[in-house]
PDB file of N, CA and C in Angstrom:
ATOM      1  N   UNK A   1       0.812  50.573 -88.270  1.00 60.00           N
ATOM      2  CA  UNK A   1       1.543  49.495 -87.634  1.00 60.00           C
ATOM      3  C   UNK A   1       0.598  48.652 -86.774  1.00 60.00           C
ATOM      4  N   UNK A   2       0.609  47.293 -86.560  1.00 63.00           N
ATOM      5  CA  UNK A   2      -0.265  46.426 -86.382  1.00 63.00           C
ATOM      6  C   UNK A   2       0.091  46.186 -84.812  1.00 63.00           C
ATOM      7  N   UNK A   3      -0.659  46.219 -83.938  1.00 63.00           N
ATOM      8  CA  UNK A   3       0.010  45.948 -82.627  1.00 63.00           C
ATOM      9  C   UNK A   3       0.334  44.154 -82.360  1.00 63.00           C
ATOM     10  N   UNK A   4       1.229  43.998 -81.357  1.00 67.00           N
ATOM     11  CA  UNK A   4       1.587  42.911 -81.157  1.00 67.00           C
ATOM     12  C   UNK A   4       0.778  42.132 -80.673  1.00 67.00           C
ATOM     13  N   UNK A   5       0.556  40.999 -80.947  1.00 69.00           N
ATOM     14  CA  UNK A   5      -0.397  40.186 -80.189  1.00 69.00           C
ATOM     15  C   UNK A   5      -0.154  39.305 -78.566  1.00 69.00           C
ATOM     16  N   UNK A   6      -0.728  39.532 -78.215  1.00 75.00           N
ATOM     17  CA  UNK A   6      -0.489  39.151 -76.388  1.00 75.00           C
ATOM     18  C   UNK A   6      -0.316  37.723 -76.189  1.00 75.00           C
ATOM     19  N   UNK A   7       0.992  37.412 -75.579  1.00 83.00           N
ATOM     20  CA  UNK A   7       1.164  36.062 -75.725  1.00 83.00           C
ATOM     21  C   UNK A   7       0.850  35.836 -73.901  1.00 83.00           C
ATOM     22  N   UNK A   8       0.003  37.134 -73.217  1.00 85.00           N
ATOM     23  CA  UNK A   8      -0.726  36.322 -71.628  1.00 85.00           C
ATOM     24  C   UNK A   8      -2.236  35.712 -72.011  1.00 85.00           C
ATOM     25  N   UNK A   9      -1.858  34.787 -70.947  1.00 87.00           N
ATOM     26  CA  UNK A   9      -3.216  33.728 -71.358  1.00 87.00           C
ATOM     27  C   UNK A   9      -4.389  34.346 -70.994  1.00 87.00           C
ATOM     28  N   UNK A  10      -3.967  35.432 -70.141  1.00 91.00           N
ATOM     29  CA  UNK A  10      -5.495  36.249 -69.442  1.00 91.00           C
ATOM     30  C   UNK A  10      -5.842  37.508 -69.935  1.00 91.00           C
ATOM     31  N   UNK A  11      -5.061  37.745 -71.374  1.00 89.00           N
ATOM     32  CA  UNK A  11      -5.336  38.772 -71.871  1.00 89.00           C
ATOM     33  C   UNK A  11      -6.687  39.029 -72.562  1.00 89.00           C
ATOM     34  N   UNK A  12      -7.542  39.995 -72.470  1.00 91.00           N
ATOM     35  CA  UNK A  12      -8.751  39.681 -72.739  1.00 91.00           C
ATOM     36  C   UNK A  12     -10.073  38.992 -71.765  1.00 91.00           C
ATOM     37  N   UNK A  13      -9.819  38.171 -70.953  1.00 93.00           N
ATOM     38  CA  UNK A  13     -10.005  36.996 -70.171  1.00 93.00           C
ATOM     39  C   UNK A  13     -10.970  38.102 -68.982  1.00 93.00           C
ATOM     40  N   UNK A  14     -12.481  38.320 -68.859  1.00 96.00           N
ATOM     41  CA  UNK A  14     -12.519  38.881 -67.287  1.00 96.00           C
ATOM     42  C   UNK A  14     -12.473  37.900 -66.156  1.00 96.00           C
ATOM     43  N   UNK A  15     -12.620  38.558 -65.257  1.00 97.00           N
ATOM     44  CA  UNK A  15     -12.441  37.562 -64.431  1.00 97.00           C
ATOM     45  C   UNK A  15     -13.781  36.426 -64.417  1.00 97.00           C
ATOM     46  N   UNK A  16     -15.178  37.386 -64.343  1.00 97.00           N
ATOM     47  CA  UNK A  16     -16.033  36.002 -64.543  1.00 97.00           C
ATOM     48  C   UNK A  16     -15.939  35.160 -65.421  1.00 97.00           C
ATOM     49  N   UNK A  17     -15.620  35.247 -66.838  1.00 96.00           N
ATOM     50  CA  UNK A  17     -15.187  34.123 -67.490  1.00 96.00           C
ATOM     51  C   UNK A  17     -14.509  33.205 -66.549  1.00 96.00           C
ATOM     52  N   UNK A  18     -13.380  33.932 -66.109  1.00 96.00           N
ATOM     53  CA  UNK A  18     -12.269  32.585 -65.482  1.00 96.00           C
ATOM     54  C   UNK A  18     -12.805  32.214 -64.373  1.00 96.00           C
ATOM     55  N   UNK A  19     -13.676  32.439 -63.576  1.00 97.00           N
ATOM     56  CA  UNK A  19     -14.395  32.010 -62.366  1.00 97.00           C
ATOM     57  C   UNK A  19     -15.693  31.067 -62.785  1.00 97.00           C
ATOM     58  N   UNK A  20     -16.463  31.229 -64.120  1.00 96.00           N
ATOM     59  CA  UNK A  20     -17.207  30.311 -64.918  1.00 96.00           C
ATOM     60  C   UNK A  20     -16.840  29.303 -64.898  1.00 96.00           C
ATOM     61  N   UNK A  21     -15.656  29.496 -65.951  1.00 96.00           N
ATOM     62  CA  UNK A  21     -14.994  28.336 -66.500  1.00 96.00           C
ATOM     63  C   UNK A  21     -14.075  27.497 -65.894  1.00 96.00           C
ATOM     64  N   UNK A  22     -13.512  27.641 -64.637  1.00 97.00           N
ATOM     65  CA  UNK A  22     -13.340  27.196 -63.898  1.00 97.00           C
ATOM     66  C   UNK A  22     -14.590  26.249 -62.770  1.00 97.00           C
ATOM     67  N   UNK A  23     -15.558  26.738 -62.697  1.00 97.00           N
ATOM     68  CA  UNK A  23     -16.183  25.818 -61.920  1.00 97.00           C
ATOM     69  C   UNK A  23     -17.216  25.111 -62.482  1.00 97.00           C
ATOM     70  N   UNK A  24     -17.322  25.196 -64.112  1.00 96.00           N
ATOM     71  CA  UNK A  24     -17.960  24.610 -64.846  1.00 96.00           C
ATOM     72  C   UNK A  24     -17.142  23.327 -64.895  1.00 96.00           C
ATOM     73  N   UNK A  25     -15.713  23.135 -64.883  1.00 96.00           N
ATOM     74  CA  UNK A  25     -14.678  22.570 -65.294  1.00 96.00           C
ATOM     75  C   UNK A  25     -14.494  21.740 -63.842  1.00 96.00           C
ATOM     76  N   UNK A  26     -14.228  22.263 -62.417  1.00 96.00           N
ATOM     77  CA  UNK A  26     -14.040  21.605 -61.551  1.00 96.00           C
ATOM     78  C   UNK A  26     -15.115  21.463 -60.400  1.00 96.00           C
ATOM     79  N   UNK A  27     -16.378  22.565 -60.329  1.00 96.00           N
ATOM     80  CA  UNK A  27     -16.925  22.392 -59.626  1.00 96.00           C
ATOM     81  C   UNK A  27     -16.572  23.287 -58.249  1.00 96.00           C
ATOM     82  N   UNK A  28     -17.591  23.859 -57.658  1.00 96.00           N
ATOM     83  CA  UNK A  28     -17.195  24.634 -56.614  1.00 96.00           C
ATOM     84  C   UNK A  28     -16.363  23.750 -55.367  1.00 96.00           C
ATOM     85  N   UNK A  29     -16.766  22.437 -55.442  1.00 95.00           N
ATOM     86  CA  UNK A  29     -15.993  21.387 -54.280  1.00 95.00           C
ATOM     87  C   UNK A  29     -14.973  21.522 -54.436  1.00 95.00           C
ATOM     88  N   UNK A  30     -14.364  21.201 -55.482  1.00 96.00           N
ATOM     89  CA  UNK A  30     -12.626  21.138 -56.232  1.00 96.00           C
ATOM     90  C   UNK A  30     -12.537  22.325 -55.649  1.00 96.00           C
ATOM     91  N   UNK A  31     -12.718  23.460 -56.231  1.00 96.00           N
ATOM     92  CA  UNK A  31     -12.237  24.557 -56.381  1.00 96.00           C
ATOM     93  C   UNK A  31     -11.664  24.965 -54.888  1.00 96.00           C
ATOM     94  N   UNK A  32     -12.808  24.864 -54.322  1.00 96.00           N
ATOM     95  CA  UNK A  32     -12.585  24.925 -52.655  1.00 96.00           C
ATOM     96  C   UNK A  32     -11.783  24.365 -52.378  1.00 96.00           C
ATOM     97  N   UNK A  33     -11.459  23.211 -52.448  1.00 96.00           N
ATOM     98  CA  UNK A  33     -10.293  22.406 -52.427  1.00 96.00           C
ATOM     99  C   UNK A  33      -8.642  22.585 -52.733  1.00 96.00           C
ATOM    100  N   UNK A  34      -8.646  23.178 -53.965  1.00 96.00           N
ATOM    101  CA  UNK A  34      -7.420  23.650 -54.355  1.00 96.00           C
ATOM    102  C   UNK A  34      -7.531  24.811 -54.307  1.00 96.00           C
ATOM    103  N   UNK A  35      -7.871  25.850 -54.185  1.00 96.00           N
ATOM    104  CA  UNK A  35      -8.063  27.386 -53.242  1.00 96.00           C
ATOM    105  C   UNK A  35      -8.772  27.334 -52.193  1.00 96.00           C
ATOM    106  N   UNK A  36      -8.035  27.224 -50.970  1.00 94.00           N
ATOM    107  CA  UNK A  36      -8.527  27.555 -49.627  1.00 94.00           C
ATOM    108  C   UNK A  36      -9.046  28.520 -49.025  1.00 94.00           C
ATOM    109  N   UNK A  37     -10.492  29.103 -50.328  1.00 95.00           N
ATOM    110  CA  UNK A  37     -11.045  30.781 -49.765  1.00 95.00           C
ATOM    111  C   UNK A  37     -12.292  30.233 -49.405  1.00 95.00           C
ATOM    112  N   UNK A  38     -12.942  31.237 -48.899  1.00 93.00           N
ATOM    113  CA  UNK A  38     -14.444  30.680 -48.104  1.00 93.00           C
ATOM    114  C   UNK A  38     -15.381  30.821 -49.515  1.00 93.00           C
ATOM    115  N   UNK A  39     -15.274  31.840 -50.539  1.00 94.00           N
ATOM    116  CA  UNK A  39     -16.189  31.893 -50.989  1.00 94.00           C
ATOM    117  C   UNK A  39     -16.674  30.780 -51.796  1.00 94.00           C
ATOM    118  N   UNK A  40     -15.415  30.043 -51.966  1.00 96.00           N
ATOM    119  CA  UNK A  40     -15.142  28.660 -52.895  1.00 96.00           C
ATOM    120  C   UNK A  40     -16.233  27.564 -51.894  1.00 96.00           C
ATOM    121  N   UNK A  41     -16.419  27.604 -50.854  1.00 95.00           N
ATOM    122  CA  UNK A  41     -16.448  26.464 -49.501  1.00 95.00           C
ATOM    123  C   UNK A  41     -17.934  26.858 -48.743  1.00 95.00           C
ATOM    124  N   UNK A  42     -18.194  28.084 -48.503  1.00 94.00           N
ATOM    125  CA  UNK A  42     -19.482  28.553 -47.612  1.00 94.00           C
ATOM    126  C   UNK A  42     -20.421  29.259 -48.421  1.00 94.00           C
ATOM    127  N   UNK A  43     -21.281  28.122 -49.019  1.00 94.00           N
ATOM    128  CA  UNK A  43     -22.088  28.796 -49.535  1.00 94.00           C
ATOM    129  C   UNK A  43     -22.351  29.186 -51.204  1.00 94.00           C
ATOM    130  N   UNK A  44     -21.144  28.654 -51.915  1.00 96.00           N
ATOM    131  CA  UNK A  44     -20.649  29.166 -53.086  1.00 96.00           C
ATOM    132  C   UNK A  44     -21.952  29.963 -54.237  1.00 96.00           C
ATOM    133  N   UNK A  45     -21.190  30.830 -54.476  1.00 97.00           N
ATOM    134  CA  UNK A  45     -21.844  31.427 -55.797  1.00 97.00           C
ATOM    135  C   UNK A  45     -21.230  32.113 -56.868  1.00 97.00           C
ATOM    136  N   UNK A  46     -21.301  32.043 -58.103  1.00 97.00           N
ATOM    137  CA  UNK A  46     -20.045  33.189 -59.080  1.00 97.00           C
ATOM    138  C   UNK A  46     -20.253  34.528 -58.322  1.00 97.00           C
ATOM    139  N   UNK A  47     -21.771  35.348 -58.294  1.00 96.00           N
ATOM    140  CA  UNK A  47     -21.060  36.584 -57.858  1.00 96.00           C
ATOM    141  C   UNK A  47     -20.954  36.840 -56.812  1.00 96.00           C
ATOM    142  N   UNK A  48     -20.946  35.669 -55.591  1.00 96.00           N
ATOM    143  CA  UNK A  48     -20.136  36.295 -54.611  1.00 96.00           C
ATOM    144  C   UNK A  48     -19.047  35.852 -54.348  1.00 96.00           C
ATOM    145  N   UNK A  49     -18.680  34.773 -55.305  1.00 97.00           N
ATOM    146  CA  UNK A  49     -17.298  34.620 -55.188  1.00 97.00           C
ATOM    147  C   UNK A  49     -16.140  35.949 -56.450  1.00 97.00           C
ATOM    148  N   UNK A  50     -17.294  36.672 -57.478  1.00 97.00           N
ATOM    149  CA  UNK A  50     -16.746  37.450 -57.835  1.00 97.00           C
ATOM    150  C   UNK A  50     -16.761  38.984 -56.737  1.00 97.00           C
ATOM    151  N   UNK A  51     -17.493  39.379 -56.189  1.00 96.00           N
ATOM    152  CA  UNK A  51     -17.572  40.058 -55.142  1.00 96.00           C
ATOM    153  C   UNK A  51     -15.738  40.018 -54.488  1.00 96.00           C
ATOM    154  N   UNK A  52     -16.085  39.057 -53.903  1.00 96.00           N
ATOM    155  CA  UNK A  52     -14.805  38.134 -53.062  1.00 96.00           C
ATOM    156  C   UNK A  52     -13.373  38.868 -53.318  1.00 96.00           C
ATOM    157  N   UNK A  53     -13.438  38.172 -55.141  1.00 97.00           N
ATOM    158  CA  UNK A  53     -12.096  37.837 -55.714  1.00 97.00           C
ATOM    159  C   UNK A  53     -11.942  39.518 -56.328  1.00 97.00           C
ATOM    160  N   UNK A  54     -12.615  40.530 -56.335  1.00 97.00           N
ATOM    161  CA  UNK A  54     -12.586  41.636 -57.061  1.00 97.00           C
ATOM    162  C   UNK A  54     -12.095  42.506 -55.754  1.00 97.00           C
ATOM    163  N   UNK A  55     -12.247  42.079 -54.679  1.00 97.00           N
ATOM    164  CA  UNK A  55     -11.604  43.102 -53.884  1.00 97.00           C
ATOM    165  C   UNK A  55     -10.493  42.762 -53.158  1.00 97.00           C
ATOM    166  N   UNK A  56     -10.334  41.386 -53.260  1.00 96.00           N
ATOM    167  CA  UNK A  56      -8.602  40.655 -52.799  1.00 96.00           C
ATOM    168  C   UNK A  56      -7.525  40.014 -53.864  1.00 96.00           C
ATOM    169  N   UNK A  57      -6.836  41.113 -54.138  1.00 96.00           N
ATOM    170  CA  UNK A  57      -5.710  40.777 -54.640  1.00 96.00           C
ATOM    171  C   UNK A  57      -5.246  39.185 -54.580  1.00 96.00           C
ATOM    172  N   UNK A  58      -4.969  38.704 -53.558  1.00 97.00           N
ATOM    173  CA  UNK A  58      -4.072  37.022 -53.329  1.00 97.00           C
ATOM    174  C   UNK A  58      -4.685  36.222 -53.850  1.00 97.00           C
ATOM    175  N   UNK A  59      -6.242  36.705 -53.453  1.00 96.00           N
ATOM    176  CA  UNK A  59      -6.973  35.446 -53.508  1.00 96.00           C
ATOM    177  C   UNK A  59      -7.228  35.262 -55.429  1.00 96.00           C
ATOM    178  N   UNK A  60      -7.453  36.883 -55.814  1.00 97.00           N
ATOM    179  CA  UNK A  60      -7.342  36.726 -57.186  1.00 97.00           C
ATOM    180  C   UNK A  60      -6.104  36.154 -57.766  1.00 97.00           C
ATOM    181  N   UNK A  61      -5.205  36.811 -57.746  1.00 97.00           N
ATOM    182  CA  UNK A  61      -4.180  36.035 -58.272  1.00 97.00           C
ATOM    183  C   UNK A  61      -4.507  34.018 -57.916  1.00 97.00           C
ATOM    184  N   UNK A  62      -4.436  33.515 -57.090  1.00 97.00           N
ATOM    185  CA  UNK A  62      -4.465  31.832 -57.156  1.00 97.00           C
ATOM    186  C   UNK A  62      -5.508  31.874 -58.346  1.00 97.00           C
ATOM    187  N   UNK A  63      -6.933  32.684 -58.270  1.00 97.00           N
ATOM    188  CA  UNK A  63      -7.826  32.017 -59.103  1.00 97.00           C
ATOM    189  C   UNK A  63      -7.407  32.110 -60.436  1.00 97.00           C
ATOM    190  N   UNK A  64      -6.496  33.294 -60.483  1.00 97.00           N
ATOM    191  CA  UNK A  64      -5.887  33.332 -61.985  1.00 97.00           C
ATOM    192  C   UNK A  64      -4.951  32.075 -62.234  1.00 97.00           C
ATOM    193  N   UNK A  65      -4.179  32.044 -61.980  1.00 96.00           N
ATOM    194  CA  UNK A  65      -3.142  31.176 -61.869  1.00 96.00           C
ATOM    195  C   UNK A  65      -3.692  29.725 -62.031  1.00 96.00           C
ATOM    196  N   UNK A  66      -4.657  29.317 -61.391  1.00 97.00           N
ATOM    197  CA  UNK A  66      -5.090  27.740 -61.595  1.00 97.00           C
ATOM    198  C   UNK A  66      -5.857  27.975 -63.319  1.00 97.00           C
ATOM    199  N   UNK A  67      -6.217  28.820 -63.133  1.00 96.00           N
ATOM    200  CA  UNK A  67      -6.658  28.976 -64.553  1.00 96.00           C
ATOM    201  C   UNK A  67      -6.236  28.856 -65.758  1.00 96.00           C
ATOM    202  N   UNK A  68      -4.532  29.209 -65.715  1.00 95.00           N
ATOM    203  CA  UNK A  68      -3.835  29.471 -66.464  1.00 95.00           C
ATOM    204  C   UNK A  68      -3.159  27.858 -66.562  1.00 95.00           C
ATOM    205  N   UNK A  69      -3.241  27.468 -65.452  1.00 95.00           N
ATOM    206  CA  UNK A  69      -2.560  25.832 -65.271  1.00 95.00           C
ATOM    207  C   UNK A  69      -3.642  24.912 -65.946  1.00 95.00           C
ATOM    208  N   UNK A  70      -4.764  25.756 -65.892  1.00 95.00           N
ATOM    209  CA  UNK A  70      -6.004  24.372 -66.316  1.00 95.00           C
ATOM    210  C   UNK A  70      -6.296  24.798 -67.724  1.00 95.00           C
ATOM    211  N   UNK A  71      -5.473  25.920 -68.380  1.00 92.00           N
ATOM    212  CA  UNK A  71      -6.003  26.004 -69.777  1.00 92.00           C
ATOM    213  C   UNK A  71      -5.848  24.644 -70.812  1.00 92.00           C
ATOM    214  N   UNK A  72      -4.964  24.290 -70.967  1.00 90.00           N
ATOM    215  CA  UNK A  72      -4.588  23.117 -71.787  1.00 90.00           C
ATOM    216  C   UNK A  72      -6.096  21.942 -71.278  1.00 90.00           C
ATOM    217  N   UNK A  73      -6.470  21.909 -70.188  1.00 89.00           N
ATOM    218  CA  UNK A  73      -7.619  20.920 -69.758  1.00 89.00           C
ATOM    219  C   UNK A  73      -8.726  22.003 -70.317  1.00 89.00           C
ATOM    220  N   UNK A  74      -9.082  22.851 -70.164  1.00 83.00           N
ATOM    221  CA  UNK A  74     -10.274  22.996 -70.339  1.00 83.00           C
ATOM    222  C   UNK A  74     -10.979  23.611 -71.979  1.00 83.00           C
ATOM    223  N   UNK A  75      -9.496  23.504 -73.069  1.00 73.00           N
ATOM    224  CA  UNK A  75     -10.169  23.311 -74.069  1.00 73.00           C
ATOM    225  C   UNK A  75      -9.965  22.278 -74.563  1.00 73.00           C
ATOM    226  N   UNK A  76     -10.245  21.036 -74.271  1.00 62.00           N
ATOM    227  CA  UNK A  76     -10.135  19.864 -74.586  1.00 62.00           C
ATOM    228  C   UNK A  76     -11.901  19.785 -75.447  1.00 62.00           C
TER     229      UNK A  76
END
């Protein structure tokens, strides 16, 4: 029996991908901008904004979530 295929957009998805592709897409300024976390704002870097986002729940969830809002934009 064939398993079902996952209709979540983050299935598969780690998080650095979505922290990549996200600031490949908006840029750490934006990002900072529409998530109000420091790692986005002071200093930015993927792994310490993966650092960051791997040990806070909230803050992960927004980064997921814009992600999921910016899919339709970012395979354009």
């Amino acid at each position: 029996m064939e398993k079902p295929i996952s209709n979540d957009p983050l299935h598969g998805v780690t998080l650095k991908v979505i922290v990549e592709k996200l600031v490949d897409f908006y840029g750490f300024d934006t990002l900072g901008e529409l998530i109000k976390i420091k790692c986005f704002n002071d200093n930015p870097s993927i792994k310490s904004s993966l650092t960051f986002l791997r040990k806070t729940d909230w803050a992960r969830k927004k980064v997921e979530e814009l992600y999921v809002k910016s899919l339709p934009k970012l395979h354009k």
